[in-house]
Amino acid sequence: MPTDAYVGGEPEETDQSVLDSVPISFEMLLLLPSIATLAVLSIIPLVVMIYLSFHEVNFTPVNEVIFLGFGNYTQMAADGNFWNSWRVTLFYVAGSLGLQLGLGILIAVMLHRVSRGENLLTSIIIMPMMIAPVVVGLLWQFLLDPSFGLYTYMLNQVGLFVDQPILANSTSALVSIIIMDTWQWTPLVVLIILARVKSIPQHLYEAASVDGATGITQFRHVTLPLLKPAIAIALLLRSMDLMRYFAKVFITTGGGPSSSTKVIGLYVYERALRFFNLGYGSATGLVLLIVTILMGLMFVETIMGGAGDE
Amino acid sequence: MAQIALNHVSKAFNNGSIVAVNDLSLEIEDEEFLVLVGPSGCGKSTTLRMIAGLEDPTGGDISIGTTRVNNLEPRERDIAMVFQNYALYPHMNVRENIGFGLRLSTDLSDADIEERVEDVASLLEIGELLDKKPKSLSGGQQQRVALGRAIVRDPEAFLFDEPLSNLDAKLRKQMRTEISRIQEQLGVTSIYVTHDQEEAMTMGDRIAVMNDGTLQQIGEPNEVYNHPANQFVAGFIGSPSMNTVEAEAVRRDGQTVLESVTSDAFTYDLDATGDTNADLPIEVGDRVTVGVRPEDVVLRAEAAAFEGQHHTTTVDVVEPLGSDNLLYFDVGSRTWTARVSPGFEPESGTSVHFSFPRKALYIFDEEGTTVESRNLADPAEARQVTHGDGGDGVVNT
Ligand SMILES: Nc1ncnc2c1ncn2[C@@H]1O[C@H](COP(=O)(O)OP(=O)(O)OP(=O)(O)O)[C@@H](O)[C@H]1O
Ligand SMILES: [Mg+2]
């Protein structure tokens, strides 16, 4: 039989703290230093960049800023060099991403199978990542040098590039900068993928092998689908970095021969800081930023979207 | 369907420093349901994994049907396995999970696969879950999917590795019956690993008890329960465990008496009941272990209730189970359990009297081998130690 149980009264109102009456909360105060840092480093430059992209900026004979509206953007659309740089970037980014991801997955899966000395091997494999990009550029320039480069010598032995330096041919120069970046950054992909490979439970492979899967079908139906989130992260990180690729090209080919390796990052740099066309440079930089963001969103949506509920 | 045979199979890990399975020989009949039971770490999973091909034996032969399978890959053995943690593919929905094996190992058309998946799903009553991912299913539903994945392939044999141990008690009982029903319906040879002796007793056509990598006994559930091959099996099968006390055979007043070693708390006169002990291979001076099943112990509040020998003890704890009460009391240095009727619920600390029929006695020799096991055609015989109805009006069942 239901009876009426004693239910206590409502809890008493707690006293209003002094901070409650101030419009800025204590937590916001704590955030202030980081907001300030962010503002100085990111927000202010971004605003300035957007502002400049609608203007023409001249330093000589006097500093002047002329409003152009969308003038820089229409100029860009008609600029053959601009489109060429995007074409180079497309090849370069697609080639590097494909190579780095393919090699990265392969090496990670193989590394996972190594039973002894895995940690040592991993440390060796990730070393290129720790070298500064400029140094990597110098290193490769040295290796590819037409007169004393080791790789030039080796390729010469099989009859290649005897009459022309490797970096002087537009195709081989593009391939070279792709290989340079792949050499340096595949290890990052390996690390990201390896962490995920290790987290795939062994019993899934056992279940699959009982279900009739061979090594290859296991990889295709178990490993690869479960690697999707890691692949998305690797793609995201690498694509953002590749879009603003600069140092290694700057050091080795300088964009040549005849703009065949002039990636968009180098193009923006030249417009803004070599030809001091700050307005136009800002506009191209802004386009680069927007393209990068859209690309990142695409990777997250298409690849992670499907595997996100795993 | 096929029989499975293990012939002197051994498995050692770490270059022989860990012997997980030691010289195991087993024969599982066609369509039989064999339960492999034993304590944790006794090598059950290793045995099953060797049959599945997930582990290579370090010695001996395994055959499925008429084929020696030692050198075959798991996928070539035509077996299905259900894992303790289900091992469902997280990126596939239920439909794909169940159909995966068919897709890989047969050349059935998509429509045929679909049909078989639907059939199995309705058999397991998971038809409405087919488009869900494993993550959104409950443990019991996941286990059904894992079961479906095994059933759909119509394999030579099912291998189960503690498939129910992640489920709650009620669901476990329900799935237990369901697995038994499906196995019977499909008639697929099955090996079922568990460390739960109750599961073993209720599910198996036969039970194989393992300990420390060696087979202790194989037989039908009742046989293993009533006639355990040794003290380990006797203690492992049955819940609560068999009561034991170490004793020594002595001659007293012309009678053979078993006297507890640690204290004089317990003596049992073997001749008192008039049964012949002529064929009992015990000599005076032998050290033995005496065992009695909890349901064979008769407890009464008054000594007068017993015709023959009985002992006095103090009730430690009473555990009411609803259908019975479990009473705990000390005999020598051991705690004994008695299963009594729910009406008999003495306060803890009260003095009570207990005895058990001569026929309920188990005797194990110093190596633990069974010398005598209980010989009760009907467990209710236990009552005969007392005058028909107990002095306190309580009948032990
Ligand atoms: N891969 C391995 N490497 C080394 N030792 C192992 C390995 N697999 C199992 N063992 C050992 O073999 C013995 C038997 O293990 P197994 O998994 O077969 O036990 P089990 O009877 O299934 O126990 P549980 O009921 O806990 O699952 C254990 O001592 C275990 O430590
Ligand atoms: Mg196990």
XYZ file of C-alpha atoms and ligand atoms in Angstrom:
739
model
C 0.000 0.000 0.000
C 1.482 3.381 -0.931
C 2.144 5.709 1.939
C 3.222 9.325 1.971
C 6.940 9.486 2.549
C 8.492 12.542 4.096
C 10.064 14.708 1.436
C 12.361 17.473 2.651
C 11.990 21.139 1.717
C 13.705 22.841 -1.187
C 17.395 23.592 -0.589
C 17.996 27.152 0.590
C 19.158 29.709 -1.940
C 22.911 29.986 -1.812
C 24.449 33.436 -1.439
C 25.285 35.269 -4.645
C 29.027 35.437 -5.094
C 30.612 38.829 -5.714
C 31.915 37.585 -9.031
C 28.387 36.854 -10.255
C 27.601 40.550 -10.430
C 30.670 41.315 -12.566
C 29.971 40.943 -16.317
C 33.321 39.167 -16.874
C 33.602 35.848 -15.123
C 36.733 34.587 -13.463
C 37.080 31.882 -16.123
C 37.086 34.511 -18.840
C 39.844 36.337 -17.009
C 41.903 33.165 -17.051
C 41.414 32.873 -20.792
C 42.607 36.405 -21.409
C 46.322 35.670 -21.927
C 45.648 33.011 -24.502
C 43.112 35.179 -26.283
C 45.653 37.978 -26.378
C 48.338 35.682 -27.776
C 45.950 34.333 -30.359
C 44.928 37.838 -31.326
C 48.482 38.980 -31.853
C 49.534 35.871 -33.715
C 46.460 34.984 -35.724
C 43.452 37.167 -35.573
C 45.068 40.554 -36.157
C 47.239 39.323 -39.078
C 44.202 37.659 -40.596
C 42.127 40.819 -40.375
C 45.003 42.861 -41.812
C 45.395 40.329 -44.595
C 41.735 40.475 -45.510
C 41.950 44.265 -45.471
C 45.045 44.322 -47.668
C 43.578 41.886 -50.168
C 41.120 44.558 -51.244
C 43.794 47.211 -51.690
C 46.856 48.019 -53.664
C 49.799 48.726 -51.394
C 52.801 50.718 -52.566
C 55.922 51.472 -50.556
C 57.623 53.731 -53.078
C 57.848 56.564 -53.692
C 55.524 57.085 -50.714
C 53.590 54.582 -48.671
C 50.076 54.480 -50.011
C 47.113 52.143 -49.820
C 44.610 52.353 -52.659
C 41.231 50.656 -52.431
C 40.659 48.288 -55.344
C 37.542 46.391 -54.360
C 37.758 42.970 -55.966
C 40.474 44.225 -58.323
C 43.127 41.859 -56.934
C 40.768 38.912 -57.316
C 39.858 39.652 -60.922
C 43.520 40.107 -61.698
C 44.216 36.747 -60.079
C 41.586 34.990 -62.164
C 43.309 36.196 -65.307
C 46.836 35.469 -64.066
C 48.320 32.469 -65.893
C 51.146 32.174 -63.351
C 48.631 31.921 -60.520
C 46.819 29.053 -62.205
C 50.101 27.390 -63.071
C 51.077 27.416 -59.420
C 47.806 25.777 -58.493
C 48.361 23.148 -61.134
C 51.833 22.435 -59.735
C 50.406 22.379 -56.221
C 47.701 19.947 -57.260
C 50.247 17.495 -58.694
C 52.546 18.012 -55.830
C 49.938 17.642 -53.061
C 48.172 14.686 -54.684
C 51.457 12.900 -55.404
C 52.854 13.486 -51.942
C 49.642 12.539 -50.152
C 49.311 9.347 -52.154
C 52.905 8.314 -51.638
C 53.042 9.251 -47.985
C 49.781 7.545 -47.151
C 50.550 4.391 -49.150
C 54.040 4.054 -47.766
C 52.907 5.098 -44.305
C 50.252 2.368 -44.094
C 52.618 -0.219 -45.521
C 55.443 0.610 -43.138
C 53.116 0.861 -40.138
C 51.559 -2.528 -40.802
C 54.980 -4.097 -41.341
C 56.395 -2.427 -38.262
C 53.488 -3.795 -36.235
C 54.468 -7.302 -37.299
C 58.077 -6.930 -36.247
C 58.382 -8.840 -33.016
C 61.855 -7.825 -31.930
C 63.469 -4.386 -31.919
C 60.265 -2.624 -32.894
C 60.996 0.394 -30.729
C 64.487 0.818 -32.123
C 63.184 0.532 -35.681
C 60.463 3.045 -34.980
C 62.981 5.525 -33.588
C 65.129 5.169 -36.678
C 62.167 5.550 -38.987
C 60.912 8.760 -37.408
C 64.289 10.521 -37.565
C 63.732 12.458 -40.828
C 60.772 14.139 -39.175
C 63.015 15.776 -36.606
C 65.139 17.601 -39.158
C 64.251 21.194 -40.037
C 62.741 21.480 -43.560
C 65.474 23.906 -44.644
C 68.110 21.378 -43.631
C 66.235 18.654 -45.500
C 66.293 20.902 -48.560
C 70.030 21.442 -48.249
C 70.624 17.741 -47.669
C 68.720 16.755 -50.783
C 70.276 19.501 -52.841
C 73.576 17.997 -51.841
C 72.455 14.454 -52.727
C 71.090 15.592 -56.098
C 73.973 17.919 -56.970
C 74.891 17.500 -60.662
C 78.628 17.223 -60.025
C 79.080 15.425 -56.702
C 75.629 14.292 -55.566
C 75.368 10.664 -54.514
C 71.969 10.084 -56.108
C 73.043 11.816 -59.306
C 76.018 9.504 -59.416
C 73.892 6.430 -58.872
C 71.353 7.452 -61.509
C 74.171 8.246 -63.913
C 75.442 4.709 -63.504
C 72.212 3.370 -64.982
C 72.346 5.962 -67.742
C 69.852 8.463 -66.385
C 70.314 12.235 -66.152
C 73.733 12.059 -67.757
C 73.213 15.135 -69.905
C 70.976 17.137 -67.598
C 70.952 17.811 -63.832
C 68.008 16.192 -62.053
C 66.630 19.499 -60.826
C 66.898 21.082 -64.259
C 64.192 18.949 -65.805
C 60.685 20.105 -65.003
C 59.248 16.624 -64.432
C 62.153 15.229 -62.429
C 62.360 18.426 -60.405
C 58.694 18.088 -59.411
C 59.178 14.403 -58.620
C 62.258 15.293 -56.569
C 60.450 17.740 -54.328
C 57.641 15.187 -53.874
C 60.198 12.576 -52.826
C 61.887 15.030 -50.458
C 58.680 15.718 -48.613
C 57.748 12.058 -48.648
C 61.115 11.202 -47.161
C 60.628 13.705 -44.397
C 56.976 13.257 -43.540
C 56.038 9.621 -44.211
C 57.281 8.885 -40.676
C 54.530 11.075 -39.255
C 51.952 9.103 -41.200
C 53.593 5.895 -39.954
C 53.260 7.052 -36.359
C 49.616 8.037 -36.730
C 48.688 4.808 -38.509
C 50.814 2.618 -36.246
C 49.029 3.857 -33.139
C 45.747 2.864 -34.721
C 46.988 -0.467 -36.055
C 48.087 -1.381 -32.558
C 44.645 -0.630 -31.204
C 42.882 -3.096 -33.515
C 42.103 -6.089 -31.299
C 43.844 -9.321 -32.280
C 40.642 -11.333 -31.916
C 39.126 -9.516 -34.913
C 41.849 -11.003 -37.082
C 41.298 -14.385 -35.491
C 37.578 -14.195 -36.143
C 38.278 -13.158 -39.720
C 40.737 -15.986 -40.311
C 38.212 -18.506 -38.988
C 35.610 -16.840 -41.215
C 37.800 -17.602 -44.206
C 39.971 -14.518 -44.655
C 43.507 -14.708 -45.958
C 46.183 -12.186 -45.022
C 45.178 -9.907 -47.862
C 41.433 -10.096 -47.288
C 42.035 -9.470 -43.595
C 43.915 -6.318 -44.500
C 41.217 -5.223 -46.906
C 38.162 -6.031 -44.791
C 39.429 -5.557 -41.244
C 42.578 -3.452 -41.070
C 41.855 -0.873 -43.725
C 38.288 0.004 -42.723
C 39.344 0.333 -39.098
C 42.220 2.599 -40.093
C 39.849 5.119 -41.665
C 39.830 7.628 -38.802
C 43.626 7.545 -38.603
C 43.888 7.936 -42.369
C 41.624 10.976 -42.178
C 43.798 12.546 -39.508
C 46.969 11.824 -41.471
C 45.440 13.260 -44.633
C 44.250 16.320 -42.783
C 47.582 17.078 -41.160
C 49.635 16.344 -44.252
C 47.395 18.196 -46.687
C 47.386 21.353 -44.582
C 51.130 21.227 -44.329
C 51.634 20.402 -48.009
C 49.486 23.324 -49.138
C 51.877 25.752 -47.553
C 54.942 23.864 -48.732
C 57.750 26.342 -49.107
C 61.130 25.825 -47.494
C 62.371 22.795 -49.420
C 61.348 24.213 -52.785
C 62.819 27.572 -51.931
C 66.164 25.955 -51.060
C 66.422 23.437 -53.892
C 64.705 24.511 -57.096
C 63.564 27.992 -56.196
C 60.409 27.217 -58.182
C 62.204 26.368 -61.389
C 62.917 25.266 -63.963
C 60.563 27.798 -65.539
C 58.015 27.758 -62.713
C 57.524 23.971 -62.981
C 57.924 23.600 -59.227
C 56.539 26.952 -58.226
C 53.996 25.730 -55.683
C 51.354 28.154 -54.493
C 53.200 28.886 -51.250
C 56.243 30.037 -53.180
C 54.047 32.048 -55.534
C 52.404 33.892 -52.648
C 55.801 34.551 -51.103
C 57.163 35.979 -54.344
C 54.198 38.281 -54.952
C 54.090 39.606 -51.442
C 57.673 39.672 -50.269
C 59.800 39.671 -53.384
C 57.789 41.921 -55.662
C 56.292 43.699 -52.626
C 52.842 43.473 -54.120
C 51.286 43.156 -50.657
C 47.670 43.579 -51.725
C 47.804 40.955 -54.440
C 49.923 38.662 -52.253
C 47.347 38.887 -49.459
C 44.532 38.065 -51.858
C 46.324 34.943 -53.144
C 47.220 33.977 -49.585
C 43.587 34.276 -48.578
C 42.530 32.032 -51.441
C 45.147 29.502 -50.321
C 43.773 29.623 -46.791
C 40.202 29.079 -47.967
C 41.165 26.197 -50.242
C 43.117 24.581 -47.396
C 40.177 24.864 -45.021
C 37.758 23.439 -47.586
C 40.101 20.539 -48.302
C 40.460 19.766 -44.606
C 36.694 19.794 -44.147
C 36.329 17.476 -47.106
C 38.716 14.899 -45.613
C 37.017 15.024 -42.253
C 33.555 14.723 -43.783
C 34.100 12.031 -46.390
C 36.470 9.768 -44.530
C 35.706 10.328 -40.921
C 31.997 10.745 -41.504
C 31.643 7.093 -42.465
C 33.821 5.707 -39.711
C 32.928 8.166 -37.002
C 30.389 5.908 -35.351
C 32.902 3.120 -34.914
C 29.310 -32.495 -39.473
C 32.232 -34.426 -38.259
C 33.942 -35.959 -35.335
C 36.987 -34.288 -33.888
C 39.940 -36.134 -32.462
C 42.913 -34.932 -30.482
C 45.745 -37.392 -30.209
C 48.402 -36.698 -27.555
C 48.222 -32.980 -28.231
C 50.574 -30.689 -26.342
C 51.230 -26.989 -26.434
C 54.114 -25.195 -24.780
C 54.746 -21.463 -24.825
C 57.971 -19.510 -24.398
C 60.243 -22.304 -25.591
C 58.689 -24.852 -23.318
C 58.738 -22.900 -20.075
C 54.937 -22.723 -19.986
C 53.117 -25.960 -20.726
C 49.557 -24.914 -21.438
C 48.274 -28.277 -22.690
C 49.942 -31.533 -21.800
C 49.427 -34.762 -23.759
C 45.700 -34.300 -24.290
C 43.730 -37.012 -26.029
C 40.050 -36.480 -26.717
C 37.497 -37.798 -29.118
C 34.367 -35.828 -29.830
C 31.620 -37.769 -31.555
C 29.743 -36.519 -34.556
C 26.919 -34.200 -33.438
C 28.104 -34.345 -29.860
C 28.136 -31.351 -27.517
C 31.308 -31.588 -25.478
C 31.989 -29.117 -22.698
C 35.589 -28.450 -21.787
C 35.659 -27.212 -18.222
C 38.370 -26.329 -15.747
C 39.755 -23.501 -13.633
C 41.274 -20.373 -15.125
C 44.560 -20.968 -16.904
C 44.144 -24.724 -17.254
C 44.550 -24.632 -21.027
C 40.955 -24.746 -22.257
C 41.238 -21.806 -24.616
C 44.578 -23.022 -25.874
C 43.029 -26.399 -26.688
C 40.155 -24.782 -28.541
C 42.463 -22.433 -30.396
C 44.577 -25.356 -31.536
C 41.489 -27.038 -32.934
C 40.571 -23.785 -34.696
C 44.075 -23.434 -36.076
C 44.816 -20.182 -34.274
C 47.593 -21.867 -32.327
C 49.995 -24.560 -33.541
C 50.349 -27.588 -31.281
C 53.907 -28.387 -30.228
C 53.086 -32.083 -30.286
C 50.374 -34.525 -31.311
C 47.739 -34.648 -34.033
C 44.383 -33.008 -34.459
C 41.827 -34.272 -36.928
C 38.436 -33.019 -37.984
C 36.328 -35.587 -39.795
C 38.833 -37.849 -41.466
C 41.362 -35.102 -42.173
C 44.465 -34.386 -40.156
C 44.314 -30.623 -39.854
C 47.634 -29.790 -38.158
C 48.948 -28.088 -41.247
C 45.731 -26.427 -42.379
C 44.970 -22.726 -41.979
C 41.909 -21.831 -39.885
C 39.957 -20.961 -43.029
C 40.628 -24.411 -44.474
C 39.247 -26.259 -41.454
C 35.583 -25.410 -41.977
C 34.889 -24.589 -38.361
C 33.148 -21.635 -36.779
C 34.178 -20.037 -33.540
C 32.311 -17.881 -31.046
C 34.577 -15.732 -28.916
C 34.148 -14.579 -25.337
C 34.261 -10.920 -26.345
C 32.133 -11.595 -29.439
C 34.820 -10.254 -31.826
C 32.240 -8.591 -34.057
C 33.629 -6.390 -36.814
C 32.877 -2.884 -35.536
C 32.727 -1.269 -38.962
C 30.156 -3.690 -40.347
C 26.482 -3.780 -39.492
C 24.873 -6.967 -38.222
C 23.939 -8.110 -41.703
C 27.503 -7.722 -42.966
C 28.936 -9.291 -39.849
C 26.845 -12.422 -40.259
C 27.353 -12.622 -44.009
C 31.086 -11.948 -43.963
C 32.149 -15.591 -43.743
C 29.775 -16.646 -46.507
C 30.987 -13.838 -48.710
C 34.600 -14.906 -48.267
C 34.416 -18.660 -48.237
C 31.573 -19.482 -50.619
C 30.610 -18.354 -54.085
C 26.954 -17.850 -53.194
C 25.202 -14.981 -54.914
C 24.411 -11.856 -52.920
C 20.742 -12.798 -52.903
C 21.478 -16.268 -51.497
C 23.720 -14.841 -48.822
C 21.077 -12.305 -47.946
C 18.491 -15.054 -47.637
C 20.632 -17.183 -45.362
C 21.493 -14.197 -43.184
C 17.793 -13.420 -42.824
C 17.026 -17.057 -41.959
C 19.656 -17.159 -39.259
C 18.584 -13.779 -37.933
C 15.033 -14.989 -37.520
C 16.238 -18.195 -35.863
C 18.068 -16.037 -33.336
C 15.322 -13.424 -33.182
C 17.578 -10.570 -34.234
C 15.819 -9.777 -37.486
C 15.160 -6.182 -36.551
C 18.802 -5.535 -35.670
C 20.236 -6.374 -39.072
C 21.080 -2.816 -40.041
C 22.601 -1.781 -36.735
C 26.273 -1.561 -35.918
C 27.566 -3.846 -33.133
C 28.321 -0.874 -30.907
C 24.644 -0.033 -30.566
C 23.691 -3.542 -29.415
C 23.462 -4.920 -25.892
C 25.808 -7.688 -24.770
C 23.172 -10.355 -25.263
C 22.334 -9.088 -28.741
C 26.006 -8.960 -29.676
C 26.412 -12.539 -28.537
C 23.469 -13.567 -30.698
C 25.090 -11.905 -33.678
C 28.329 -13.748 -32.933
C 26.305 -16.942 -32.750
C 24.622 -16.076 -36.029
C 27.958 -15.556 -37.671
C 28.906 -19.093 -36.684
C 25.590 -20.731 -37.569
C 25.192 -19.149 -40.996
C 28.240 -20.890 -42.370
C 26.919 -24.369 -41.580
C 30.385 -25.559 -40.553
C 31.734 -28.978 -39.603
C 31.997 -27.887 -35.998
C 31.239 -25.047 -33.603
C 33.880 -23.931 -31.172
C 32.696 -21.787 -28.276
C 35.165 -20.034 -25.982
C 33.282 -18.920 -22.877
C 30.660 -17.225 -25.025
C 28.401 -16.331 -22.117
C 30.821 -15.113 -19.497
C 30.280 -11.435 -20.339
C 26.537 -11.672 -19.814
C 24.529 -11.220 -16.646
C 23.282 -14.273 -14.800
C 19.735 -14.256 -16.141
C 20.722 -13.728 -19.745
C 23.396 -16.371 -19.359
C 20.805 -18.965 -18.363
C 18.559 -17.967 -21.224
C 21.344 -18.113 -23.823
C 22.497 -21.411 -22.372
C 19.230 -23.075 -23.257
C 19.173 -21.328 -26.577
C 22.620 -22.546 -27.584
C 21.708 -26.081 -26.529
C 18.485 -25.889 -28.532
C 20.197 -24.591 -31.657
C 22.995 -27.116 -31.431
C 20.490 -29.913 -31.152
C 18.426 -28.531 -34.005
C 21.413 -28.182 -36.322
C 23.229 -31.269 -35.115
C 26.648 -29.678 -35.420
C 29.529 -31.156 -33.451
C 30.359 -28.598 -30.781
C 33.087 -27.945 -28.277
C 32.167 -25.495 -25.591
C 34.739 -24.039 -23.225
C 33.692 -22.697 -19.870
C 35.016 -22.395 -16.349
C 31.498 -22.525 -14.989
C 30.744 -26.040 -13.787
C 27.021 -25.353 -13.787
C 27.151 -24.482 -17.482
C 29.114 -27.668 -18.060
C 26.623 -29.828 -16.190
C 23.572 -28.415 -17.894
C 24.815 -28.129 -21.467
C 27.176 -30.959 -22.187
C 26.423 -34.353 -23.644
C 29.770 -35.091 -22.104
C 32.105 -33.052 -19.931
C 35.878 -33.022 -20.144
C 37.468 -31.663 -16.989
C 40.944 -30.197 -17.313
C 43.429 -28.989 -14.761
C 46.954 -27.659 -15.296
C 46.890 -28.614 -18.954
C 45.977 -32.243 -18.391
C 42.682 -34.017 -18.876
C 41.299 -35.173 -15.533
C 38.178 -36.963 -16.622
C 35.760 -37.168 -19.491
C 32.244 -38.465 -19.130
C 28.557 -37.702 -18.963
C 27.574 -34.995 -16.500
C 26.030 -37.366 -13.978
C 28.953 -39.731 -14.170
C 31.435 -36.938 -13.554
C 29.310 -35.670 -10.698
C 28.681 -38.981 -9.009
C 31.910 -40.754 -9.840
C 34.666 -38.188 -10.161
C 37.985 -39.713 -11.148
C 39.871 -37.791 -8.511
C 39.630 -35.256 -5.775
C 40.158 -32.337 -8.166
C 37.155 -33.251 -10.281
C 35.124 -33.956 -7.160
C 35.890 -30.498 -5.807
C 35.464 -28.693 -9.107
C 32.156 -30.160 -10.214
C 29.227 -29.376 -7.955
C 28.190 -26.204 -6.242
C 28.703 -25.671 -3.377
C 31.869 -27.738 -3.552
C 32.183 -31.140 -1.984
C 33.043 -31.130 1.730
C 36.326 -32.791 2.515
C 38.415 -33.617 5.514
C 41.740 -35.413 5.738
C 41.525 -38.595 7.710
C 43.459 -41.673 8.710
C 42.130 -45.211 8.803
C 42.465 -46.714 12.286
C 41.213 -49.875 14.001
C 39.116 -49.224 17.066
C 37.118 -51.833 18.988
C 37.390 -54.170 16.037
C 35.932 -51.594 13.690
C 37.569 -49.653 10.856
C 37.248 -46.001 11.652
C 38.200 -42.915 9.654
C 39.610 -40.342 12.035
C 40.305 -36.755 11.058
C 43.985 -35.887 11.110
C 44.106 -32.282 12.227
C 41.951 -32.724 15.297
C 39.747 -35.335 16.795
C 36.721 -33.421 15.601
C 35.570 -36.100 13.269
C 35.482 -39.872 13.169
C 33.475 -42.059 10.872
C 32.923 -45.702 11.565
C 32.924 -47.519 8.249
C 31.553 -50.772 9.662
C 28.741 -49.304 11.702
C 26.136 -49.476 8.993
C 26.719 -53.159 8.390
C 27.737 -52.595 4.796
C 30.678 -54.650 3.747
C 33.958 -52.867 3.322
C 35.813 -55.926 2.143
C 36.543 -54.535 -1.321
C 37.564 -51.124 -0.005
C 41.296 -50.849 -0.709
C 42.153 -49.065 2.504
C 44.638 -50.435 5.000
C 44.838 -49.355 8.578
C 47.237 -46.422 8.772
C 46.366 -45.095 5.320
C 45.946 -41.378 4.912
C 42.807 -40.603 2.906
C 40.541 -37.668 2.189
C 36.900 -38.086 3.019
C 34.352 -36.245 0.893
C 30.632 -35.631 1.208
C 28.406 -33.609 -1.107
C 26.547 -30.767 0.664
C 23.181 -32.257 -0.253
C 24.121 -35.549 1.407
C 24.868 -34.003 4.767
C 21.995 -34.446 7.175
C 21.629 -31.827 9.889
C 19.316 -32.023 12.882
C 18.790 -29.882 15.908
C 18.577 -32.905 18.219
C 20.945 -35.819 18.529
C 18.056 -38.185 19.123
C 17.021 -37.788 15.525
C 19.880 -40.016 14.420
C 19.858 -43.759 14.651
C 23.561 -44.301 14.181
C 26.714 -42.261 14.409
C 26.544 -38.505 14.281
C 28.661 -35.496 15.173
C 28.022 -32.302 16.986
C 29.015 -28.978 15.541
C 28.176 -25.287 15.649
C 26.440 -23.441 12.848
C 28.628 -20.669 11.500
C 26.541 -18.987 8.847
C 23.141 -19.625 7.345
C 22.634 -18.626 3.727
C 18.989 -18.716 2.660
C 18.623 -19.358 -1.075
C 14.861 -19.452 -1.079
C 14.569 -23.015 -2.312
C 17.144 -24.303 0.185
C 19.308 -23.025 2.974
C 23.060 -23.427 2.963
C 24.545 -23.999 6.412
C 28.231 -23.546 7.045
C 29.985 -25.242 9.959
C 33.483 -26.356 10.918
C 34.755 -29.904 10.754
C 38.336 -30.132 11.883
C 39.996 -27.148 10.228
C 37.675 -27.223 7.206
C 34.443 -25.407 6.637
C 31.675 -27.712 5.519
C 28.481 -26.824 3.775
C 25.132 -28.525 4.062
C 22.173 -27.970 1.819
C 19.048 -28.224 3.959
C 15.386 -27.521 3.499
C 14.350 -23.857 3.735
C 12.381 -24.472 6.933
C 15.528 -25.374 8.886
C 17.152 -22.079 9.712
C 19.052 -22.248 13.009
C 20.641 -19.130 14.500
C 24.349 -18.975 13.855
C 26.190 -20.217 16.908
C 23.606 -22.879 17.720
C 24.805 -26.363 18.243
C 23.514 -28.906 15.733
C 24.151 -32.527 14.850
C 25.122 -33.896 11.497
C 25.725 -37.169 9.794
C 25.665 -38.676 6.331
C 24.912 -42.108 4.928
C 27.725 -44.511 4.343
C 26.680 -44.701 0.702
C 27.159 -40.979 0.235
C 30.817 -41.187 1.161
C 33.659 -40.369 -1.211
C 37.140 -41.556 -0.304
C 40.282 -40.339 -2.072
C 43.727 -41.778 -1.534
C 46.852 -39.774 -0.830
C 47.407 -39.021 -4.539
C 43.841 -37.776 -4.769
C 42.584 -40.696 -6.840
C 39.054 -41.772 -6.045
C 38.939 -44.974 -3.998
C 35.229 -44.918 -3.484
C 32.503 -42.647 -4.777
C 28.977 -42.273 -3.610
C 26.572 -45.002 -4.444
C 23.163 -43.482 -3.963
C 20.677 -44.649 -6.527
C 18.378 -41.957 -5.245
C 19.807 -38.980 -3.362
C 16.762 -39.110 -1.092
C 18.302 -42.234 0.449
C 20.258 -39.801 2.530
C 17.229 -39.452 4.771
C 17.565 -42.987 5.938
C 20.271 -42.068 8.428
C 17.543 -40.733 10.596
C 14.300 -42.010 12.027
C 11.828 -41.508 9.219
C 10.804 -38.025 10.237
C 13.376 -35.843 11.990
C 12.862 -35.037 15.650
C 12.298 -31.405 14.809
C 9.900 -32.290 12.070
C 12.319 -31.169 9.367
C 12.938 -33.397 6.440
C 16.193 -32.929 4.646
C 15.914 -32.968 0.892
N 50.330 -16.681 -26.094
C 50.721 -17.166 -24.913
N 51.988 -16.996 -24.477
C 52.385 -17.496 -23.286
N 51.602 -18.184 -22.450
C 50.325 -18.393 -22.810
C 49.816 -17.888 -24.053
N 48.519 -18.243 -24.160
C 48.237 -18.917 -23.027
N 49.312 -19.008 -22.214
C 49.377 -19.704 -20.919
O 48.851 -20.978 -21.078
C 48.052 -21.338 -19.967
C 46.671 -21.743 -20.425
O 46.012 -20.619 -20.969
P 44.541 -20.686 -21.515
O 44.222 -19.364 -22.084
O 44.390 -21.840 -22.412
O 43.712 -20.912 -20.197
P 42.139 -21.055 -20.026
O 41.896 -22.396 -19.481
O 41.445 -20.685 -21.251
O 41.854 -19.999 -18.874
P 40.642 -18.953 -18.747
O 39.514 -19.685 -18.105
O 41.224 -17.933 -17.828
O 40.340 -18.422 -20.091
C 48.072 -20.157 -19.040
O 49.012 -20.416 -18.017
C 48.521 -19.024 -19.887
O 49.267 -18.120 -19.123
Mg 40.202 -18.997 -21.870
